[in-house]
C-alpha cells in the first residue's frame, strides 16, 4: 500500500496458497516461505498483513 500511495512502480506476483505447489512457489521468492514479500535486489523483506 505504501508503494501505491507514493506512486512507486512495482510488480505483484500471485502465489497459490494452500496448494500442492505452494512451498515450491514461495521458496522461489523467499526461503522462509512467508507472505507478503518485498524483493528489491539483494534486499528481501517479509511482513504479515
PDB file of N, CA and C in Angstrom:
ATOM      1  N   UNK A   1       0.820  -1.182   0.000  1.00  0.00           N
ATOM      2  CA  UNK A   1       0.000   0.000   0.000  1.00  0.00           C
ATOM      3  C   UNK A   1       0.869   1.253   0.000  1.00  0.00           C
ATOM      4  N   UNK A   2       1.983   1.203   0.677  1.00  0.00           N
ATOM      5  CA  UNK A   2       2.872   2.358   0.726  1.00  0.00           C
ATOM      6  C   UNK A   2       3.409   2.694  -0.656  1.00  0.00           C
ATOM      7  N   UNK A   3       3.821   1.678  -1.405  1.00  0.00           N
ATOM      8  CA  UNK A   3       4.339   1.920  -2.751  1.00  0.00           C
ATOM      9  C   UNK A   3       3.254   2.520  -3.636  1.00  0.00           C
ATOM     10  N   UNK A   4       2.040   1.991  -3.557  1.00  0.00           N
ATOM     11  CA  UNK A   4       0.937   2.543  -4.343  1.00  0.00           C
ATOM     12  C   UNK A   4       0.671   3.986  -3.958  1.00  0.00           C
ATOM     13  N   UNK A   5       0.632   4.258  -2.691  1.00  0.00           N
ATOM     14  CA  UNK A   5       0.327   5.602  -2.197  1.00  0.00           C
ATOM     15  C   UNK A   5       1.310   6.639  -2.733  1.00  0.00           C
ATOM     16  N   UNK A   6       2.566   6.250  -2.859  1.00  0.00           N
ATOM     17  CA  UNK A   6       3.603   7.175  -3.330  1.00  0.00           C
ATOM     18  C   UNK A   6       3.908   7.012  -4.818  1.00  0.00           C
ATOM     19  N   UNK A   7       3.031   6.279  -5.525  1.00  0.00           N
ATOM     20  CA  UNK A   7       3.164   6.086  -6.979  1.00  0.00           C
ATOM     21  C   UNK A   7       4.529   5.516  -7.367  1.00  0.00           C
ATOM     22  N   UNK A   8       5.020   4.600  -6.561  1.00  0.00           N
ATOM     23  CA  UNK A   8       6.286   3.923  -6.845  1.00  0.00           C
ATOM     24  C   UNK A   8       5.956   2.649  -7.618  1.00  0.00           C
ATOM     25  N   UNK A   9       6.516   2.490  -8.813  1.00  0.00           N
ATOM     26  CA  UNK A   9       6.184   1.300  -9.603  1.00  0.00           C
ATOM     27  C   UNK A   9       6.699   0.018  -8.946  1.00  0.00           C
ATOM     28  N   UNK A  10       5.892  -1.040  -9.048  1.00  0.00           N
ATOM     29  CA  UNK A  10       6.266  -2.340  -8.510  1.00  0.00           C
ATOM     30  C   UNK A  10       5.496  -3.417  -9.259  1.00  0.00           C
ATOM     31  N   UNK A  11       5.956  -4.644  -9.132  1.00  0.00           N
ATOM     32  CA  UNK A  11       5.285  -5.791  -9.742  1.00  0.00           C
ATOM     33  C   UNK A  11       4.704  -6.667  -8.644  1.00  0.00           C
ATOM     34  N   UNK A  12       3.545  -7.213  -8.913  1.00  0.00           N
ATOM     35  CA  UNK A  12       2.905  -8.143  -7.996  1.00  0.00           C
ATOM     36  C   UNK A  12       2.923  -9.528  -8.615  1.00  0.00           C
ATOM     37  N   UNK A  13       3.310 -10.514  -7.830  1.00  0.00           N
ATOM     38  CA  UNK A  13       3.284 -11.902  -8.275  1.00  0.00           C
ATOM     39  C   UNK A  13       2.387 -12.682  -7.330  1.00  0.00           C
ATOM     40  N   UNK A  14       1.380 -13.314  -7.885  1.00  0.00           N
ATOM     41  CA  UNK A  14       0.459 -14.109  -7.057  1.00  0.00           C
ATOM     42  C   UNK A  14       0.970 -15.542  -6.949  1.00  0.00           C
ATOM     43  N   UNK A  15       0.859 -16.079  -5.746  1.00  0.00           N
ATOM     44  CA  UNK A  15       1.263 -17.458  -5.476  1.00  0.00           C
ATOM     45  C   UNK A  15       0.034 -18.190  -4.945  1.00  0.00           C
ATOM     46  N   UNK A  16      -0.181 -19.396  -5.425  1.00  0.00           N
ATOM     47  CA  UNK A  16      -1.332 -20.199  -4.994  1.00  0.00           C
ATOM     48  C   UNK A  16      -1.100 -20.722  -3.582  1.00  0.00           C
ATOM     49  N   UNK A  17      -1.739 -20.102  -2.605  1.00  0.00           N
ATOM     50  CA  UNK A  17      -1.604 -20.549  -1.221  1.00  0.00           C
ATOM     51  C   UNK A  17      -2.463 -21.786  -0.997  1.00  0.00           C
ATOM     52  N   UNK A  18      -2.044 -22.623  -0.103  1.00  0.00           N
ATOM     53  CA  UNK A  18      -2.756 -23.843   0.280  1.00  0.00           C
ATOM     54  C   UNK A  18      -2.934 -24.800  -0.898  1.00  0.00           C
ATOM     55  N   UNK A  19      -1.940 -24.839  -1.773  1.00  0.00           N
ATOM     56  CA  UNK A  19      -1.970 -25.776  -2.899  1.00  0.00           C
ATOM     57  C   UNK A  19      -0.772 -26.716  -2.797  1.00  0.00           C
ATOM     58  N   UNK A  20      -0.739 -27.705  -3.658  1.00  0.00           N
ATOM     59  CA  UNK A  20       0.374 -28.655  -3.664  1.00  0.00           C
ATOM     60  C   UNK A  20       1.689 -28.001  -4.075  1.00  0.00           C
ATOM     61  N   UNK A  21       1.615 -26.883  -4.787  1.00  0.00           N
ATOM     62  CA  UNK A  21       2.820 -26.217  -5.290  1.00  0.00           C
ATOM     63  C   UNK A  21       3.228 -25.014  -4.445  1.00  0.00           C
ATOM     64  N   UNK A  22       2.512 -24.766  -3.355  1.00  0.00           N
ATOM     65  CA  UNK A  22       2.750 -23.567  -2.549  1.00  0.00           C
ATOM     66  C   UNK A  22       4.202 -23.448  -2.076  1.00  0.00           C
ATOM     67  N   UNK A  23       4.751 -24.499  -1.467  1.00  0.00           N
ATOM     68  CA  UNK A  23       6.115 -24.422  -0.930  1.00  0.00           C
ATOM     69  C   UNK A  23       7.125 -24.104  -2.022  1.00  0.00           C
ATOM     70  N   UNK A  24       7.002 -24.751  -3.162  1.00  0.00           N
ATOM     71  CA  UNK A  24       7.938 -24.528  -4.271  1.00  0.00           C
ATOM     72  C   UNK A  24       7.805 -23.099  -4.802  1.00  0.00           C
ATOM     73  N   UNK A  25       6.563 -22.623  -4.953  1.00  0.00           N
ATOM     74  CA  UNK A  25       6.351 -21.270  -5.460  1.00  0.00           C
ATOM     75  C   UNK A  25       6.892 -20.220  -4.491  1.00  0.00           C
ATOM     76  N   UNK A  26       6.613 -20.379  -3.205  1.00  0.00           N
ATOM     77  CA  UNK A  26       7.075 -19.403  -2.217  1.00  0.00           C
ATOM     78  C   UNK A  26       8.589 -19.412  -2.068  1.00  0.00           C
ATOM     79  N   UNK A  27       9.201 -20.586  -2.087  1.00  0.00           N
ATOM     80  CA  UNK A  27      10.648 -20.659  -1.896  1.00  0.00           C
ATOM     81  C   UNK A  27      11.412 -20.005  -3.045  1.00  0.00           C
ATOM     82  N   UNK A  28      10.768 -19.828  -4.188  1.00  0.00           N
ATOM     83  CA  UNK A  28      11.409 -19.128  -5.303  1.00  0.00           C
ATOM     84  C   UNK A  28      11.600 -17.648  -4.983  1.00  0.00           C
ATOM     85  N   UNK A  29      10.784 -17.116  -4.070  1.00  0.00           N
ATOM     86  CA  UNK A  29      10.860 -15.700  -3.719  1.00  0.00           C
ATOM     87  C   UNK A  29      11.503 -15.466  -2.363  1.00  0.00           C
ATOM     88  N   UNK A  30      11.240 -16.361  -1.426  1.00  0.00           N
ATOM     89  CA  UNK A  30      11.751 -16.176  -0.069  1.00  0.00           C
ATOM     90  C   UNK A  30      11.895 -17.547   0.587  1.00  0.00           C
ATOM     91  N   UNK A  31      13.118 -17.935   0.948  1.00  0.00           N
ATOM     92  CA  UNK A  31      13.336 -19.268   1.517  1.00  0.00           C
ATOM     93  C   UNK A  31      12.526 -19.525   2.787  1.00  0.00           C
ATOM     94  N   UNK A  32      12.137 -18.484   3.492  1.00  0.00           N
ATOM     95  CA  UNK A  32      11.340 -18.658   4.706  1.00  0.00           C
ATOM     96  C   UNK A  32       9.887 -18.955   4.428  1.00  0.00           C
ATOM     97  N   UNK A  33       9.500 -18.921   3.152  1.00  0.00           N
ATOM     98  CA  UNK A  33       8.139 -19.220   2.707  1.00  0.00           C
ATOM     99  C   UNK A  33       7.099 -18.396   3.450  1.00  0.00           C
ATOM    100  N   UNK A  34       7.331 -17.092   3.566  1.00  0.00           N
ATOM    101  CA  UNK A  34       6.392 -16.169   4.205  1.00  0.00           C
ATOM    102  C   UNK A  34       5.764 -15.281   3.139  1.00  0.00           C
ATOM    103  N   UNK A  35       4.589 -14.772   3.428  1.00  0.00           N
ATOM    104  CA  UNK A  35       3.934 -13.783   2.562  1.00  0.00           C
ATOM    105  C   UNK A  35       3.503 -12.629   3.443  1.00  0.00           C
ATOM    106  N   UNK A  36       3.467 -11.487   3.019  1.00  0.00           N
ATOM    107  CA  UNK A  36       3.906 -10.950   1.741  1.00  0.00           C
ATOM    108  C   UNK A  36       5.411 -10.664   1.762  1.00  0.00           C
ATOM    109  N   UNK A  37       6.013 -10.541   0.560  1.00  0.00           N
ATOM    110  CA  UNK A  37       7.457 -10.380   0.437  1.00  0.00           C
ATOM    111  C   UNK A  37       7.764  -9.188  -0.453  1.00  0.00           C
ATOM    112  N   UNK A  38       8.698  -8.366  -0.022  1.00  0.00           N
ATOM    113  CA  UNK A  38       9.231  -7.293  -0.850  1.00  0.00           C
ATOM    114  C   UNK A  38      10.636  -7.716  -1.257  1.00  0.00           C
ATOM    115  N   UNK A  39      10.834  -7.887  -2.549  1.00  0.00           N
ATOM    116  CA  UNK A  39      12.126  -8.319  -3.093  1.00  0.00           C
ATOM    117  C   UNK A  39      12.692  -7.164  -3.903  1.00  0.00           C
ATOM    118  N   UNK A  40      13.759  -6.554  -3.387  1.00  0.00           N
ATOM    119  CA  UNK A  40      14.383  -5.407  -4.045  1.00  0.00           C
ATOM    120  C   UNK A  40      15.873  -5.704  -4.206  1.00  0.00           C
ATOM    121  N   UNK A  41      16.197  -6.453  -5.263  1.00  0.00           N
ATOM    122  CA  UNK A  41      17.594  -6.829  -5.483  1.00  0.00           C
ATOM    123  C   UNK A  41      18.070  -7.783  -4.408  1.00  0.00           C
ATOM    124  N   UNK A  42      19.108  -7.389  -3.686  1.00  0.00           N
ATOM    125  CA  UNK A  42      19.648  -8.245  -2.625  1.00  0.00           C
ATOM    126  C   UNK A  42      18.867  -8.121  -1.321  1.00  0.00           C
ATOM    127  N   UNK A  43      17.970  -7.152  -1.236  1.00  0.00           N
ATOM    128  CA  UNK A  43      17.170  -6.943  -0.026  1.00  0.00           C
ATOM    129  C   UNK A  43      15.829  -7.650  -0.175  1.00  0.00           C
ATOM    130  N   UNK A  44      15.548  -8.583   0.726  1.00  0.00           N
ATOM    131  CA  UNK A  44      14.269  -9.291   0.738  1.00  0.00           C
ATOM    132  C   UNK A  44      13.668  -9.123   2.126  1.00  0.00           C
ATOM    133  N   UNK A  45      12.456  -8.569   2.182  1.00  0.00           N
ATOM    134  CA  UNK A  45      11.791  -8.293   3.453  1.00  0.00           C
ATOM    135  C   UNK A  45      10.407  -8.931   3.412  1.00  0.00           C
ATOM    136  N   UNK A  46      10.028  -9.650   4.456  1.00  0.00           N
ATOM    137  CA  UNK A  46       8.672 -10.188   4.516  1.00  0.00           C
ATOM    138  C   UNK A  46       7.927  -9.501   5.641  1.00  0.00           C
ATOM    139  N   UNK A  47       6.617  -9.473   5.507  1.00  0.00           N
ATOM    140  CA  UNK A  47       5.775  -8.851   6.520  1.00  0.00           C
ATOM    141  C   UNK A  47       4.422  -9.544   6.522  1.00  0.00           C
ATOM    142  N   UNK A  48       3.827  -9.690   7.662  1.00  0.00           N
ATOM    143  CA  UNK A  48       2.474 -10.244   7.730  1.00  0.00           C
ATOM    144  C   UNK A  48       1.482  -9.093   7.656  1.00  0.00           C
ATOM    145  N   UNK A  49       0.347  -9.395   7.087  1.00  0.00           N
ATOM    146  CA  UNK A  49      -0.660  -8.341   6.910  1.00  0.00           C
ATOM    147  C   UNK A  49      -1.545  -8.223   8.091  1.00  0.00           C
TER     148      UNK A  49
END
